[in-house]
CSV table of C-alpha atoms and ligand atoms in Angstrom, one decimal:
chain,number,residue,atom,x,y,z
I,1,UNK,CA,78.3,219.1,9.9
I,2,UNK,CA,80.1,221.8,7.9
I,3,UNK,CA,82.7,224.0,10.0
I,4,UNK,CA,80.7,226.7,11.7
I,5,UNK,CA,77.8,225.1,11.0
I,6,UNK,CA,75.0,224.9,13.7
I,7,UNK,CA,75.7,222.3,16.3
I,8,UNK,CA,73.7,219.2,16.0
I,9,UNK,CA,71.7,218.7,19.1
I,10,UNK,CA,71.0,215.0,19.6
I,11,UNK,CA,68.3,213.7,21.9
I,12,UNK,CA,69.2,213.6,25.6
I,13,UNK,CA,72.0,216.1,25.3
I,14,UNK,CA,70.3,218.6,27.4
I,15,UNK,CA,69.7,215.6,30.1
I,16,UNK,CA,73.5,214.5,29.9
I,17,UNK,CA,74.8,218.0,30.5
I,18,UNK,CA,72.5,218.4,33.4
I,19,UNK,CA,73.6,214.9,34.9
I,20,UNK,CA,77.2,216.1,34.8
I,21,UNK,CA,76.6,219.5,36.2
I,22,UNK,CA,74.3,218.0,39.1
I,23,UNK,CA,76.9,215.2,39.7
I,24,UNK,CA,79.6,217.9,40.0
I,25,UNK,CA,77.7,220.1,42.4
I,26,UNK,CA,76.6,216.9,44.5
I,27,UNK,CA,80.5,216.2,44.7
I,28,UNK,CA,81.4,219.4,46.1
I,29,UNK,CA,78.7,218.9,49.0
I,30,UNK,CA,80.1,215.4,49.6
I,31,UNK,CA,83.8,216.6,49.7
I,32,UNK,CA,82.8,219.4,52.0
I,33,UNK,CA,81.0,217.1,54.4
I,34,UNK,CA,83.7,214.3,54.1
I,35,UNK,CA,85.7,215.6,57.1
I,36,UNK,CA,82.7,216.9,59.0
I,37,UNK,CA,80.9,215.2,61.9
I,38,UNK,CA,78.2,212.7,60.6
I,39,UNK,CA,74.8,211.6,62.0
I,40,UNK,CA,74.7,207.8,60.9
I,41,UNK,CA,71.7,205.7,60.9
I,42,UNK,CA,71.3,202.0,59.7
I,43,UNK,CA,68.6,200.4,57.1
I,44,UNK,CA,68.4,196.9,56.5
I,45,UNK,CA,71.4,195.6,58.6
I,46,UNK,CA,74.0,197.0,61.0
I,47,UNK,CA,76.3,197.3,57.9
I,48,UNK,CA,73.9,199.1,55.7
I,49,UNK,CA,74.6,202.8,56.8
I,50,UNK,CA,73.0,206.1,55.8
I,51,UNK,CA,73.9,209.7,56.6
I,52,UNK,CA,72.1,212.9,56.4
I,53,UNK,CA,74.4,213.8,53.5
I,54,UNK,CA,73.1,210.8,51.4
I,55,UNK,CA,69.7,212.4,52.0
I,56,UNK,CA,70.6,215.9,51.4
I,57,UNK,CA,72.5,215.0,48.1
I,58,UNK,CA,69.6,212.7,47.0
I,59,UNK,CA,67.2,215.6,47.4
I,60,UNK,CA,69.5,218.2,45.8
I,61,UNK,CA,69.9,216.0,42.7
I,62,UNK,CA,66.2,215.1,42.4
I,63,UNK,CA,65.0,218.6,43.0
I,64,UNK,CA,67.3,220.1,40.2
I,65,UNK,CA,66.6,217.3,37.8
I,66,UNK,CA,62.6,217.6,38.4
I,67,UNK,CA,62.9,221.3,37.7
I,68,UNK,CA,64.4,220.9,34.5
I,69,UNK,CA,62.4,217.5,33.4
I,70,UNK,CA,59.1,217.6,35.4
I,71,UNK,CA,57.6,214.5,33.5
I,72,UNK,CA,60.6,212.2,34.1
I,73,UNK,CA,60.6,209.5,36.5
I,74,UNK,CA,63.2,208.8,39.4
I,75,UNK,CA,64.4,205.8,41.1
I,76,UNK,CA,66.9,206.5,44.0
I,77,UNK,CA,68.3,204.5,47.0
I,78,UNK,CA,67.1,206.7,49.8
I,79,UNK,CA,63.6,207.3,48.5
I,80,UNK,CA,63.4,203.4,47.8
I,81,UNK,CA,64.5,202.9,51.4
I,82,UNK,CA,61.9,205.3,52.6
I,83,UNK,CA,59.3,203.1,50.8
I,84,UNK,CA,59.1,204.6,47.3
I,85,UNK,CA,58.3,202.1,44.5
I,86,UNK,CA,61.2,200.9,42.6
I,87,UNK,CA,59.9,200.5,39.0
I,88,UNK,CA,61.5,200.9,35.6
I,89,UNK,CA,58.8,201.9,33.1
I,90,UNK,CA,59.1,202.9,29.5
I,91,UNK,CA,59.2,206.8,30.7
I,92,UNK,CA,62.4,208.7,30.8
I,93,UNK,CA,63.9,207.6,34.3
I,94,UNK,CA,66.9,208.7,36.1
I,95,UNK,CA,68.5,205.8,38.5
I,96,UNK,CA,70.4,207.7,41.3
I,97,UNK,CA,73.0,206.5,44.0
I,98,UNK,CA,73.7,209.8,45.9
I,99,UNK,CA,76.6,208.4,47.7
I,100,UNK,CA,77.9,204.9,46.7
I,101,UNK,CA,80.3,203.9,49.4
I,102,UNK,CA,78.5,205.3,52.4
I,103,UNK,CA,80.4,203.3,54.8
I,104,UNK,CA,83.6,204.5,53.2
I,105,UNK,CA,82.3,208.1,53.7
I,106,UNK,CA,81.3,207.4,57.2
I,107,UNK,CA,85.0,206.2,57.9
I,108,UNK,CA,86.6,208.9,56.1
I,109,UNK,CA,87.9,206.0,53.5
I,110,UNK,CA,88.1,208.0,50.1
I,111,UNK,CA,86.4,205.5,47.8
I,112,UNK,CA,83.2,207.4,47.4
I,113,UNK,CA,81.1,208.4,44.4
I,114,UNK,CA,77.9,210.0,43.0
I,115,UNK,CA,76.0,207.7,40.4
I,116,UNK,CA,73.5,209.1,38.0
I,117,UNK,CA,72.0,206.6,35.4
I,118,UNK,CA,69.4,207.6,32.8
I,119,UNK,CA,67.1,205.0,30.8
I,120,UNK,CA,64.4,205.5,28.3
I,121,UNK,CA,62.1,202.7,27.0
I,122,UNK,CA,64.2,200.7,29.8
I,123,UNK,CA,67.3,201.1,27.8
I,124,UNK,CA,70.2,202.8,29.5
I,125,UNK,CA,71.1,205.8,27.7
I,126,UNK,CA,73.7,207.4,29.5
I,127,UNK,CA,75.8,207.0,32.8
I,128,UNK,CA,77.7,209.7,35.0
I,129,UNK,CA,79.8,208.7,38.0
I,130,UNK,CA,81.7,211.3,39.9
I,131,UNK,CA,84.6,210.0,42.0
I,132,UNK,CA,84.2,213.1,44.3
I,133,UNK,CA,87.3,212.4,46.6
I,134,UNK,CA,89.7,212.4,43.4
I,135,UNK,CA,87.7,214.8,41.2
I,136,UNK,CA,87.4,212.0,38.3
I,137,UNK,CA,84.3,212.0,36.2
I,138,UNK,CA,83.5,208.8,34.4
I,139,UNK,CA,80.8,209.3,31.7
I,140,UNK,CA,79.4,207.4,28.9
I,141,UNK,CA,76.4,208.0,26.4
I,142,UNK,CA,75.1,205.1,24.6
I,143,UNK,CA,77.0,204.6,21.1
I,144,UNK,CA,79.6,207.2,21.8
I,145,UNK,CA,82.4,205.8,23.8
I,146,UNK,CA,83.4,206.0,27.7
I,147,UNK,CA,85.5,208.5,29.4
I,148,UNK,CA,87.3,209.5,32.6
I,149,UNK,CA,87.3,213.1,32.4
I,150,UNK,CA,88.9,213.6,29.0
I,151,UNK,CA,90.6,210.2,28.9
I,152,UNK,CA,89.0,207.7,26.6
I,153,UNK,CA,88.2,204.1,28.4
I,154,UNK,CA,89.0,200.9,27.2
I,155,UNK,CA,88.4,197.7,29.1
I,156,UNK,CA,90.7,194.8,29.5
I,157,UNK,CA,90.9,192.2,26.7
I,158,UNK,CA,92.1,189.5,29.3
I,159,UNK,CA,90.5,186.0,28.8
I,160,UNK,CA,92.7,183.9,31.1
I,161,UNK,CA,91.1,183.7,34.5
I,162,UNK,CA,94.8,182.7,36.0
I,163,UNK,CA,95.9,186.1,35.0
I,164,UNK,CA,92.9,188.2,36.4
I,165,UNK,CA,92.4,190.8,38.8
I,166,UNK,CA,88.7,190.3,40.2
I,167,UNK,CA,86.7,193.1,42.0
I,168,UNK,CA,83.8,192.2,44.1
I,169,UNK,CA,81.6,193.8,47.0
I,170,UNK,CA,80.5,192.3,50.2
I,171,UNK,CA,77.0,194.2,50.4
I,172,UNK,CA,74.9,194.4,53.6
I,173,UNK,CA,73.3,191.0,53.9
I,174,UNK,CA,75.5,189.5,56.5
I,175,UNK,CA,73.8,186.3,57.6
I,176,UNK,CA,76.0,183.4,58.3
I,177,UNK,CA,74.9,181.4,55.2
I,178,UNK,CA,75.2,184.3,53.0
I,179,UNK,CA,78.6,185.2,54.2
I,180,UNK,CA,79.7,181.4,53.9
I,181,UNK,CA,78.6,181.4,50.1
I,182,UNK,CA,80.1,184.9,49.5
I,183,UNK,CA,83.5,183.7,51.0
I,184,UNK,CA,83.3,180.5,49.0
I,185,UNK,CA,82.9,182.3,45.8
I,186,UNK,CA,86.1,184.1,46.5
I,187,UNK,CA,88.0,181.2,47.4
I,188,UNK,CA,86.8,179.4,44.1
I,189,UNK,CA,88.3,182.3,42.1
I,190,UNK,CA,91.5,182.2,44.1
I,191,UNK,CA,92.0,178.6,43.7
I,192,UNK,CA,91.3,179.0,40.0
I,193,UNK,CA,94.8,180.9,40.4
I,194,UNK,CA,93.2,184.6,39.8
I,195,UNK,CA,95.8,187.3,40.4
I,196,UNK,CA,93.7,188.7,43.3
I,197,UNK,CA,90.3,189.6,44.5
I,198,UNK,CA,89.7,193.1,45.5
I,199,UNK,CA,86.7,194.8,47.6
I,200,UNK,CA,86.8,198.4,47.7
I,201,UNK,CA,83.6,199.5,49.4
I,202,UNK,CA,82.1,201.1,46.3
I,203,UNK,CA,80.3,198.9,43.7
I,204,UNK,CA,80.0,201.6,41.3
I,205,UNK,CA,83.5,202.7,41.4
I,206,UNK,CA,84.7,199.3,41.0
I,207,UNK,CA,82.7,198.8,38.0
I,208,UNK,CA,84.3,202.1,36.8
I,209,UNK,CA,87.8,200.7,37.4
I,210,UNK,CA,86.7,197.7,35.2
I,211,UNK,CA,85.7,200.3,32.4
I,212,UNK,CA,89.1,201.7,32.8
I,213,UNK,CA,91.2,198.5,32.2
I,214,UNK,CA,92.2,198.6,35.7
I,215,UNK,CA,90.7,195.4,36.6
I,216,UNK,CA,89.5,192.3,34.5
I,217,UNK,CA,86.1,191.4,36.1
I,218,UNK,CA,83.5,192.3,38.5
I,219,UNK,CA,81.0,190.1,40.2
I,220,UNK,CA,78.3,190.8,42.9
I,221,UNK,CA,75.3,189.4,44.5
I,222,UNK,CA,73.2,192.1,46.4
I,223,UNK,CA,74.1,195.4,44.8
I,224,UNK,CA,71.2,197.6,43.6
I,225,UNK,CA,70.0,198.9,40.4
I,226,UNK,CA,71.4,202.5,41.5
I,227,UNK,CA,74.8,200.9,42.1
I,228,UNK,CA,74.6,199.5,38.8
I,229,UNK,CA,72.8,201.8,36.1
I,230,UNK,CA,75.5,204.4,35.2
I,231,UNK,CA,78.5,202.2,35.5
I,232,UNK,CA,76.9,199.5,33.1
I,233,UNK,CA,76.6,202.1,30.3
I,234,UNK,CA,80.4,203.2,31.1
I,235,UNK,CA,81.7,199.7,30.8
I,236,UNK,CA,79.6,198.7,27.7
I,237,UNK,CA,80.9,201.8,25.9
I,238,UNK,CA,84.3,200.9,27.0
I,239,UNK,CA,83.9,197.6,24.9
I,240,UNK,CA,83.2,195.6,28.3
I,241,UNK,CA,80.4,193.1,29.0
I,242,UNK,CA,77.7,193.4,31.6
I,243,UNK,CA,75.5,190.4,32.0
I,244,UNK,CA,73.5,188.3,34.5
I,245,UNK,CA,75.4,186.0,36.9
I,246,UNK,CA,73.4,183.2,35.0
I,247,UNK,CA,75.0,184.1,31.8
I,248,UNK,CA,71.9,185.7,30.4
I,249,UNK,CA,71.3,189.3,29.6
I,250,UNK,CA,71.6,191.9,32.6
I,251,UNK,CA,68.4,192.3,34.4
I,252,UNK,CA,69.0,196.0,36.1
I,253,UNK,CA,66.4,194.9,39.0
I,254,UNK,CA,67.9,191.3,39.8
I,255,UNK,CA,70.4,192.4,42.3
I,256,UNK,CA,73.2,190.5,40.7
I,257,UNK,CA,75.8,191.0,38.1
I,258,UNK,CA,79.0,189.6,36.1
I,259,UNK,CA,81.0,192.3,34.1
I,260,UNK,CA,84.3,191.9,32.4
I,261,UNK,CA,86.3,193.2,29.6
I,262,UNK,CA,85.8,190.2,27.6
I,263,UNK,CA,82.6,187.7,27.1
I,264,UNK,CA,85.0,184.8,27.6
I,265,UNK,CA,86.1,186.2,31.2
I,266,UNK,CA,82.5,187.1,32.1
I,267,UNK,CA,81.7,183.6,31.4
I,268,UNK,CA,84.3,182.0,33.3
I,269,UNK,CA,83.6,184.0,36.2
I,270,UNK,CA,79.7,183.1,35.9
I,271,UNK,CA,80.6,179.4,35.9
I,272,UNK,CA,82.8,179.6,38.9
I,273,UNK,CA,80.0,181.3,41.0
I,274,UNK,CA,77.5,179.8,43.3
I,275,UNK,CA,74.4,182.0,43.4
I,276,UNK,CA,73.3,184.0,46.4
I,277,UNK,CA,69.7,185.0,46.7
I,278,UNK,CA,69.2,188.6,47.2
I,279,UNK,CA,65.7,189.5,46.0
I,280,UNK,CA,64.9,192.1,43.3
I,281,UNK,CA,64.8,195.8,43.6
I,282,UNK,CA,61.3,196.0,41.8
I,283,UNK,CA,59.8,193.3,44.5
I,284,UNK,CA,59.0,194.7,47.8
R,301,LIG,O1,77.0,202.9,49.8
R,301,LIG,P1,75.9,202.4,49.2
R,301,LIG,O2,75.3,203.2,48.4
R,301,LIG,O3,75.0,201.8,50.1
R,301,LIG,O4,76.3,201.3,48.2
R,301,LIG,C1,76.9,200.0,48.6
R,301,LIG,C2,76.1,198.8,48.2
R,301,LIG,O5,74.6,199.0,48.6
R,301,LIG,C3,76.7,197.6,48.8
R,301,LIG,O6,75.9,196.4,48.3
R,301,LIG,C4,78.2,197.3,48.2
R,301,LIG,O7,78.0,197.2,46.8
R,301,LIG,C5,78.9,198.4,48.7
R,301,LIG,O8,80.1,198.3,48.2
R,301,LIG,C6,78.3,199.9,48.0
R,301,LIG,O9,78.9,201.2,48.3
R,302,LIG,MG1,75.5,202.2,46.2
R,303,LIG,MG1,74.3,204.9,48.3
């Protein structure tokens, strides 16, 4: 493009810009509500919390995006909890977690984010994650690199499990059999001499830390498509791998993931894990 020539407008520019703007507006609402009294309800278990701010922010995001893109489809956490169908079609689809880290938000623990992913023909085109308590905006567009604010992100190159910092999340399924498998998986990785295993209470922020090279791997059984969508683009554009726990390609709806800076690390993690059955987002 010659200097001063017309800006090249590529497809989905307008959607990406709208995602950035509404994620920042949502972050302001969450930051304001962070220190205020909260009305907390539970969903699938006593550990699966939701507040009026989750619902308010989800409504704010979707109504703004629907005004600009009325033909688009939406998948979001709280609408799904209220019975909406969770189906990724070939239509342009927004995949939204209004507050990732709601339990942290309720307790005043600052790992809290807004996650907005966007897919067309079931392929993820971009992701925006706003770490609203630290004013960090993680973002990536397919084929154009990953950034945190203005800093380019590069995932870890580590291939040795005994030198790895591994992130995971506990999720909200807390029956004894699930907890036994969950702790056994952590134990296997620690017995393999991993430097550490960390749980920070926000799957999407943990995945962004991986994209930034601040950890070497992430795995989870039980998260949702709205936890994963945006961060998957950010990790891939940072040079990382996001795949199914079986070692196959990621299925956004399968509620399980292994991510790492390198394919070798991702494979070592997947091989160490015992599977935990958590259903699928697109199966009621
Ligand atoms: O806070 P949420 O949006 O409910 O996300 C949770 C997620 O559902 C759970 O599986 C864990 O990954 C938590 O770390 C997330 O924050
Ligand atoms: Mg979430
Ligand atoms: Mg949420």
